Amino acid sequence: MNESQPPPKNIVLIGFMGSGKSTVGRELHQRLGYPLVDMDQVIEQRAGKSITAIFADVGEDGFRDLETHLLEELNDAAAPRRIISTGGGVIGREVNRAILRHLGYVVWLHAPTAVILDRTAKNRERPLLHTEDPASKIEALMSQRKPLYAETAHLKIDIAELDSDEIATGILESARYFFAGHL
Ligand code: S3P
């Protein structure tokens, strides 16, 4: 990270699988017109295969390396402002957490485990939940990750009672205050 340049001013969405990062990312992209970087999608496009296939071929560690490389690439003060939506496990590595905070305003979309279970049950594209007991896996990962999301985020939003339109409005208003203090 080059400390002599002003920091980038991206809006970065973090949070557990199924918390709505991609949907809210698209909403912010539409409203602000900033380019959208959906990290999972970029990783899939570059690899030419799905996240599930990447996990099968190079394991979770291999996937985490791709995530870290992409974050390093995004950490470019000369790049235009962007909306960056991340994968749920991106906060696992300390180096990633440092880059995420440097990238801009970090918003944690948080939902209770019951909501996550319901939302993730509809889609099989999440290799970490390909287990006999996804509810226990979600509980375990959530308790490991909660402190890491909290440590990384500038703002936490409890999304259970909100739609993506309301969430985006909250993020935009608070981002204005945040960036006004970081000129
Ligand atoms: C993961 C979340 C996924 C994807 C991968 C691993 C995780 O992204 O990066 O399956 O470790 O929580 P979403 O949060 O978009 O589902």
PDB file of C-alpha atoms and ligand atoms in Angstrom:
ATOM      1  CA  MET A   1       0.000   0.000   0.000  1.00  0.00           C
ATOM      2  CA  ASN A   2       1.380   3.390  -0.937  1.00  0.00           C
ATOM      3  CA  GLU A   3       0.746   5.672   2.034  1.00  0.00           C
ATOM      4  CA  SER A   4       1.787   8.853   0.201  1.00  0.00           C
ATOM      5  CA  GLN A   5      -1.223   8.671  -2.154  1.00  0.00           C
ATOM      6  CA  PRO A   6      -4.743   9.509  -0.948  1.00  0.00           C
ATOM      7  CA  PRO A   7      -6.659   6.297  -0.179  1.00  0.00           C
ATOM      8  CA  PRO A   8      -9.138   4.908  -2.725  1.00  0.00           C
ATOM      9  CA  LYS A   9     -12.815   5.760  -2.181  1.00  0.00           C
ATOM     10  CA  ASN A  10     -14.652   2.577  -3.027  1.00  0.00           C
ATOM     11  CA  ILE A  11     -17.748   1.214  -1.317  1.00  0.00           C
ATOM     12  CA  VAL A  12     -16.964  -2.332  -0.205  1.00  0.00           C
ATOM     13  CA  LEU A  13     -19.625  -4.855   0.828  1.00  0.00           C
ATOM     14  CA  ILE A  14     -18.733  -7.693   3.178  1.00  0.00           C
ATOM     15  CA  GLY A  15     -20.868 -10.260   4.979  1.00  0.00           C
ATOM     16  CA  PHE A  16     -21.848 -13.892   5.144  1.00  0.00           C
ATOM     17  CA  MET A  17     -23.009 -15.963   2.168  1.00  0.00           C
ATOM     18  CA  GLY A  18     -26.610 -15.070   1.370  1.00  0.00           C
ATOM     19  CA  SER A  19     -26.542 -11.660   3.040  1.00  0.00           C
ATOM     20  CA  GLY A  20     -27.320  -9.902  -0.257  1.00  0.00           C
ATOM     21  CA  LYS A  21     -23.937  -8.372  -1.145  1.00  0.00           C
ATOM     22  CA  SER A  22     -24.305  -8.972  -4.877  1.00  0.00           C
ATOM     23  CA  THR A  23     -27.882  -7.634  -5.017  1.00  0.00           C
ATOM     24  CA  VAL A  24     -27.088  -4.535  -2.967  1.00  0.00           C
ATOM     25  CA  GLY A  25     -23.906  -4.076  -5.029  1.00  0.00           C
ATOM     26  CA  ARG A  26     -25.981  -3.998  -8.238  1.00  0.00           C
ATOM     27  CA  GLU A  27     -28.402  -1.523  -6.651  1.00  0.00           C
ATOM     28  CA  LEU A  28     -25.545   0.831  -5.652  1.00  0.00           C
ATOM     29  CA  HIS A  29     -23.998   0.450  -9.103  1.00  0.00           C
ATOM     30  CA  GLN A  30     -27.280   1.460 -10.736  1.00  0.00           C
ATOM     31  CA  ARG A  31     -27.757   4.456  -8.482  1.00  0.00           C
ATOM     32  CA  LEU A  32     -24.213   5.804  -8.524  1.00  0.00           C
ATOM     33  CA  GLY A  33     -23.029   4.616 -11.913  1.00  0.00           C
ATOM     34  CA  TYR A  34     -19.721   3.474 -10.412  1.00  0.00           C
ATOM     35  CA  PRO A  35     -18.353   0.281 -11.934  1.00  0.00           C
ATOM     36  CA  LEU A  36     -19.306  -2.857 -10.032  1.00  0.00           C
ATOM     37  CA  VAL A  37     -16.717  -5.475  -9.148  1.00  0.00           C
ATOM     38  CA  ASP A  38     -18.306  -8.683  -7.918  1.00  0.00           C
ATOM     39  CA  MET A  39     -15.198 -10.523  -6.760  1.00  0.00           C
ATOM     40  CA  ASP A  40     -16.640 -14.046  -7.052  1.00  0.00           C
ATOM     41  CA  GLN A  41     -17.786 -13.299 -10.594  1.00  0.00           C
ATOM     42  CA  VAL A  42     -14.406 -11.881 -11.634  1.00  0.00           C
ATOM     43  CA  ILE A  43     -12.636 -14.910 -10.166  1.00  0.00           C
ATOM     44  CA  GLU A  44     -14.999 -17.267 -11.998  1.00  0.00           C
ATOM     45  CA  GLN A  45     -14.637 -15.406 -15.296  1.00  0.00           C
ATOM     46  CA  ARG A  46     -10.850 -15.396 -15.116  1.00  0.00           C
ATOM     47  CA  ALA A  47     -10.639 -19.037 -14.129  1.00  0.00           C
ATOM     48  CA  GLY A  48     -13.226 -19.990 -16.741  1.00  0.00           C
ATOM     49  CA  LYS A  49     -15.035 -22.134 -14.173  1.00  0.00           C
ATOM     50  CA  SER A  50     -17.438 -21.924 -11.259  1.00  0.00           C
ATOM     51  CA  ILE A  51     -16.394 -21.357  -7.639  1.00  0.00           C
ATOM     52  CA  THR A  52     -17.445 -24.937  -6.948  1.00  0.00           C
ATOM     53  CA  ALA A  53     -15.086 -26.183  -9.688  1.00  0.00           C
ATOM     54  CA  ILE A  54     -12.257 -23.953  -8.400  1.00  0.00           C
ATOM     55  CA  PHE A  55     -12.674 -25.413  -4.881  1.00  0.00           C
ATOM     56  CA  ALA A  56     -12.676 -28.915  -6.386  1.00  0.00           C
ATOM     57  CA  ASP A  57      -9.522 -28.255  -8.450  1.00  0.00           C
ATOM     58  CA  VAL A  58      -7.293 -26.147  -6.172  1.00  0.00           C
ATOM     59  CA  GLY A  59      -9.013 -26.389  -2.786  1.00  0.00           C
ATOM     60  CA  GLU A  60     -10.150 -23.600  -0.521  1.00  0.00           C
ATOM     61  CA  ASP A  61      -6.570 -22.301  -0.078  1.00  0.00           C
ATOM     62  CA  GLY A  62      -6.149 -21.982  -3.838  1.00  0.00           C
ATOM     63  CA  PHE A  63      -9.392 -20.036  -4.034  1.00  0.00           C
ATOM     64  CA  ARG A  64      -8.272 -17.777  -1.139  1.00  0.00           C
ATOM     65  CA  ASP A  65      -5.048 -17.024  -3.038  1.00  0.00           C
ATOM     66  CA  LEU A  66      -7.107 -15.876  -6.035  1.00  0.00           C
ATOM     67  CA  GLU A  67      -9.137 -13.644  -3.704  1.00  0.00           C
ATOM     68  CA  THR A  68      -6.026 -12.064  -2.193  1.00  0.00           C
ATOM     69  CA  HIS A  69      -4.479 -11.464  -5.638  1.00  0.00           C
ATOM     70  CA  LEU A  70      -7.634  -9.769  -6.844  1.00  0.00           C
ATOM     71  CA  LEU A  71      -7.801  -7.540  -3.741  1.00  0.00           C
ATOM     72  CA  GLU A  72      -4.167  -6.512  -4.280  1.00  0.00           C
ATOM     73  CA  GLU A  73      -5.015  -5.613  -7.843  1.00  0.00           C
ATOM     74  CA  LEU A  74      -8.075  -3.579  -6.803  1.00  0.00           C
ATOM     75  CA  ASN A  75      -5.999  -1.642  -4.284  1.00  0.00           C
ATOM     76  CA  ASP A  76      -4.980   1.002  -6.770  1.00  0.00           C
ATOM     77  CA  ALA A  77      -5.477   4.631  -5.776  1.00  0.00           C
ATOM     78  CA  ALA A  78      -5.507   5.669  -9.443  1.00  0.00           C
ATOM     79  CA  ALA A  79      -8.529   3.472 -10.251  1.00  0.00           C
ATOM     80  CA  PRO A  80     -11.994   5.053 -10.520  1.00  0.00           C
ATOM     81  CA  ARG A  81     -14.372   4.714  -7.565  1.00  0.00           C
ATOM     82  CA  ARG A  82     -16.070   1.360  -7.579  1.00  0.00           C
ATOM     83  CA  ILE A  83     -18.621  -0.744  -5.782  1.00  0.00           C
ATOM     84  CA  ILE A  84     -16.870  -3.918  -4.655  1.00  0.00           C
ATOM     85  CA  SER A  85     -18.877  -6.913  -3.497  1.00  0.00           C
ATOM     86  CA  THR A  86     -16.827  -9.653  -1.867  1.00  0.00           C
ATOM     87  CA  GLY A  87     -17.183 -13.358  -1.088  1.00  0.00           C
ATOM     88  CA  GLY A  88     -18.278 -14.202   2.454  1.00  0.00           C
ATOM     89  CA  GLY A  89     -14.907 -15.630   3.534  1.00  0.00           C
ATOM     90  CA  VAL A  90     -12.722 -12.791   2.289  1.00  0.00           C
ATOM     91  CA  ILE A  91     -12.216 -11.496   5.843  1.00  0.00           C
ATOM     92  CA  GLY A  92     -10.434 -14.710   6.909  1.00  0.00           C
ATOM     93  CA  ARG A  93      -6.942 -13.471   6.077  1.00  0.00           C
ATOM     94  CA  GLU A  94      -5.384 -10.590   7.929  1.00  0.00           C
ATOM     95  CA  VAL A  95      -3.795  -9.235   4.752  1.00  0.00           C
ATOM     96  CA  ASN A  96      -7.239  -9.140   3.124  1.00  0.00           C
ATOM     97  CA  ARG A  97      -8.766  -7.284   6.075  1.00  0.00           C
ATOM     98  CA  ALA A  98      -6.063  -4.620   5.868  1.00  0.00           C
ATOM     99  CA  ILE A  99      -6.585  -4.167   2.121  1.00  0.00           C
ATOM    100  CA  LEU A 100     -10.382  -4.068   2.483  1.00  0.00           C
ATOM    101  CA  ARG A 101     -10.218  -1.211   4.984  1.00  0.00           C
ATOM    102  CA  HIS A 102      -7.762   0.632   2.812  1.00  0.00           C
ATOM    103  CA  LEU A 103     -10.015   0.272  -0.239  1.00  0.00           C
ATOM    104  CA  GLY A 104     -12.688   2.598   1.137  1.00  0.00           C
ATOM    105  CA  TYR A 105     -15.923   2.478   3.082  1.00  0.00           C
ATOM    106  CA  VAL A 106     -16.548  -1.072   4.275  1.00  0.00           C
ATOM    107  CA  VAL A 107     -20.157  -2.065   4.967  1.00  0.00           C
ATOM    108  CA  TRP A 108     -21.055  -5.340   6.697  1.00  0.00           C
ATOM    109  CA  LEU A 109     -24.432  -6.766   5.696  1.00  0.00           C
ATOM    110  CA  HIS A 110     -25.448  -8.904   8.639  1.00  0.00           C
ATOM    111  CA  ALA A 111     -28.310 -11.393   8.923  1.00  0.00           C
ATOM    112  CA  PRO A 112     -29.204 -13.970  11.596  1.00  0.00           C
ATOM    113  CA  THR A 113     -28.294 -17.579  10.824  1.00  0.00           C
ATOM    114  CA  ALA A 114     -31.928 -18.579  10.216  1.00  0.00           C
ATOM    115  CA  VAL A 115     -32.181 -15.983   7.433  1.00  0.00           C
ATOM    116  CA  ILE A 116     -28.855 -17.108   5.952  1.00  0.00           C
ATOM    117  CA  LEU A 117     -29.933 -20.748   6.014  1.00  0.00           C
ATOM    118  CA  ASP A 118     -33.165 -19.925   4.240  1.00  0.00           C
ATOM    119  CA  ARG A 119     -31.480 -17.816   1.567  1.00  0.00           C
ATOM    120  CA  THR A 120     -28.589 -20.164   0.861  1.00  0.00           C
ATOM    121  CA  ALA A 121     -30.796 -23.262   0.696  1.00  0.00           C
ATOM    122  CA  LYS A 122     -32.004 -22.160  -2.755  1.00  0.00           C
ATOM    123  CA  ASN A 123     -28.626 -22.314  -4.453  1.00  0.00           C
ATOM    124  CA  ARG A 124     -26.015 -25.089  -4.665  1.00  0.00           C
ATOM    125  CA  GLU A 125     -23.142 -22.878  -5.811  1.00  0.00           C
ATOM    126  CA  ARG A 126     -21.539 -22.638  -2.345  1.00  0.00           C
ATOM    127  CA  PRO A 127     -19.063 -25.448  -1.819  1.00  0.00           C
ATOM    128  CA  LEU A 128     -18.613 -24.717   1.903  1.00  0.00           C
ATOM    129  CA  LEU A 129     -22.283 -25.565   2.435  1.00  0.00           C
ATOM    130  CA  HIS A 130     -22.145 -28.870   0.561  1.00  0.00           C
ATOM    131  CA  THR A 131     -22.425 -30.779   3.822  1.00  0.00           C
ATOM    132  CA  GLU A 132     -24.890 -33.000   5.641  1.00  0.00           C
ATOM    133  CA  ASP A 133     -25.752 -30.255   8.081  1.00  0.00           C
ATOM    134  CA  PRO A 134     -25.513 -26.781   6.525  1.00  0.00           C
ATOM    135  CA  ALA A 135     -27.174 -25.179   9.590  1.00  0.00           C
ATOM    136  CA  SER A 136     -24.343 -26.274  11.914  1.00  0.00           C
ATOM    137  CA  LYS A 137     -21.750 -25.251   9.342  1.00  0.00           C
ATOM    138  CA  ILE A 138     -23.321 -21.800   9.077  1.00  0.00           C
ATOM    139  CA  GLU A 139     -23.398 -21.466  12.895  1.00  0.00           C
ATOM    140  CA  ALA A 140     -19.741 -22.457  13.179  1.00  0.00           C
ATOM    141  CA  LEU A 141     -18.519 -20.210  10.365  1.00  0.00           C
ATOM    142  CA  MET A 142     -20.644 -17.326  11.586  1.00  0.00           C
ATOM    143  CA  SER A 143     -19.204 -17.444  15.098  1.00  0.00           C
ATOM    144  CA  GLN A 144     -15.637 -17.613  13.706  1.00  0.00           C
ATOM    145  CA  ARG A 145     -16.240 -14.786  11.291  1.00  0.00           C
ATOM    146  CA  LYS A 146     -18.405 -12.328  13.235  1.00  0.00           C
ATOM    147  CA  PRO A 147     -15.451 -10.700  15.042  1.00  0.00           C
ATOM    148  CA  LEU A 148     -13.588 -10.441  11.728  1.00  0.00           C
ATOM    149  CA  TYR A 149     -16.485  -8.738   9.945  1.00  0.00           C
ATOM    150  CA  ALA A 150     -16.834  -6.412  12.940  1.00  0.00           C
ATOM    151  CA  GLU A 151     -13.135  -5.565  12.930  1.00  0.00           C
ATOM    152  CA  THR A 152     -13.114  -4.851   9.191  1.00  0.00           C
ATOM    153  CA  ALA A 153     -16.343  -2.904   8.750  1.00  0.00           C
ATOM    154  CA  HIS A 154     -16.939   0.804   9.187  1.00  0.00           C
ATOM    155  CA  LEU A 155     -20.700   0.203   9.253  1.00  0.00           C
ATOM    156  CA  LYS A 156     -22.880  -2.801  10.150  1.00  0.00           C
ATOM    157  CA  ILE A 157     -26.398  -3.096   8.733  1.00  0.00           C
ATOM    158  CA  ASP A 158     -28.865  -5.674  10.033  1.00  0.00           C
ATOM    159  CA  ILE A 159     -30.542  -6.606   6.802  1.00  0.00           C
ATOM    160  CA  ALA A 160     -33.238  -9.049   7.936  1.00  0.00           C
ATOM    161  CA  GLU A 161     -36.073  -6.502   7.899  1.00  0.00           C
ATOM    162  CA  LEU A 162     -34.884  -4.388   4.966  1.00  0.00           C
ATOM    163  CA  ASP A 163     -35.106  -4.643   1.186  1.00  0.00           C
ATOM    164  CA  SER A 164     -32.135  -3.923  -1.064  1.00  0.00           C
ATOM    165  CA  ASP A 165     -33.498  -0.477  -1.936  1.00  0.00           C
ATOM    166  CA  GLU A 166     -33.598   0.549   1.751  1.00  0.00           C
ATOM    167  CA  ILE A 167     -30.157  -0.917   2.391  1.00  0.00           C
ATOM    168  CA  ALA A 168     -28.660   0.969  -0.562  1.00  0.00           C
ATOM    169  CA  THR A 169     -30.208   4.241   0.640  1.00  0.00           C
ATOM    170  CA  GLY A 170     -28.698   3.752   4.117  1.00  0.00           C
ATOM    171  CA  ILE A 171     -25.287   2.992   2.641  1.00  0.00           C
ATOM    172  CA  LEU A 172     -25.315   6.014   0.343  1.00  0.00           C
ATOM    173  CA  GLU A 173     -26.242   8.425   3.110  1.00  0.00           C
ATOM    174  CA  SER A 174     -23.656   7.143   5.539  1.00  0.00           C
ATOM    175  CA  ALA A 175     -20.951   6.909   2.823  1.00  0.00           C
ATOM    176  CA  ARG A 176     -21.349  10.625   2.203  1.00  0.00           C
ATOM    177  CA  TYR A 177     -20.500  11.365   5.845  1.00  0.00           C
ATOM    178  CA  PHE A 178     -17.657   8.891   5.823  1.00  0.00           C
ATOM    179  CA  PHE A 179     -15.968  10.284   2.725  1.00  0.00           C
ATOM    180  CA  ALA A 180     -16.516  13.876   3.843  1.00  0.00           C
ATOM    181  CA  GLY A 181     -14.282  13.051   6.808  1.00  0.00           C
ATOM    182  CA  HIS A 182     -11.663  11.363   4.602  1.00  0.00           C
ATOM    183  CA  LEU A 183     -10.922  14.006   1.992  1.00  0.00           C
TER     184      LEU A 183
HETATM  185  C1  S3P B   1     -17.570 -18.159   0.503  1.00  0.00           C
HETATM  186  C2  S3P B   1     -18.580 -17.361   0.002  1.00  0.00           C
HETATM  187  C3  S3P B   1     -18.916 -17.318  -1.427  1.00  0.00           C
HETATM  188  C4  S3P B   1     -17.704 -17.689  -2.282  1.00  0.00           C
HETATM  189  C5  S3P B   1     -17.146 -18.998  -1.827  1.00  0.00           C
HETATM  190  C6  S3P B   1     -16.689 -18.991  -0.370  1.00  0.00           C
HETATM  191  C7  S3P B   1     -17.327 -18.173   1.968  1.00  0.00           C
HETATM  192  O1  S3P B   1     -19.373 -16.006  -1.771  1.00  0.00           O
HETATM  193  O2  S3P B   1     -16.711 -16.695  -2.217  1.00  0.00           O
HETATM  194  O3  S3P B   1     -18.129 -19.982  -2.023  1.00  0.00           O
HETATM  195  O4  S3P B   1     -16.243 -18.626   2.394  1.00  0.00           O
HETATM  196  O5  S3P B   1     -18.203 -17.690   2.717  1.00  0.00           O
HETATM  197  P1  S3P B   1     -20.810 -15.411  -1.331  1.00  0.00           P
HETATM  198  O6  S3P B   1     -20.643 -14.792   0.021  1.00  0.00           O
HETATM  199  O7  S3P B   1     -21.094 -14.391  -2.375  1.00  0.00           O
HETATM  200  O8  S3P B   1     -21.776 -16.543  -1.337  1.00  0.00           O
END
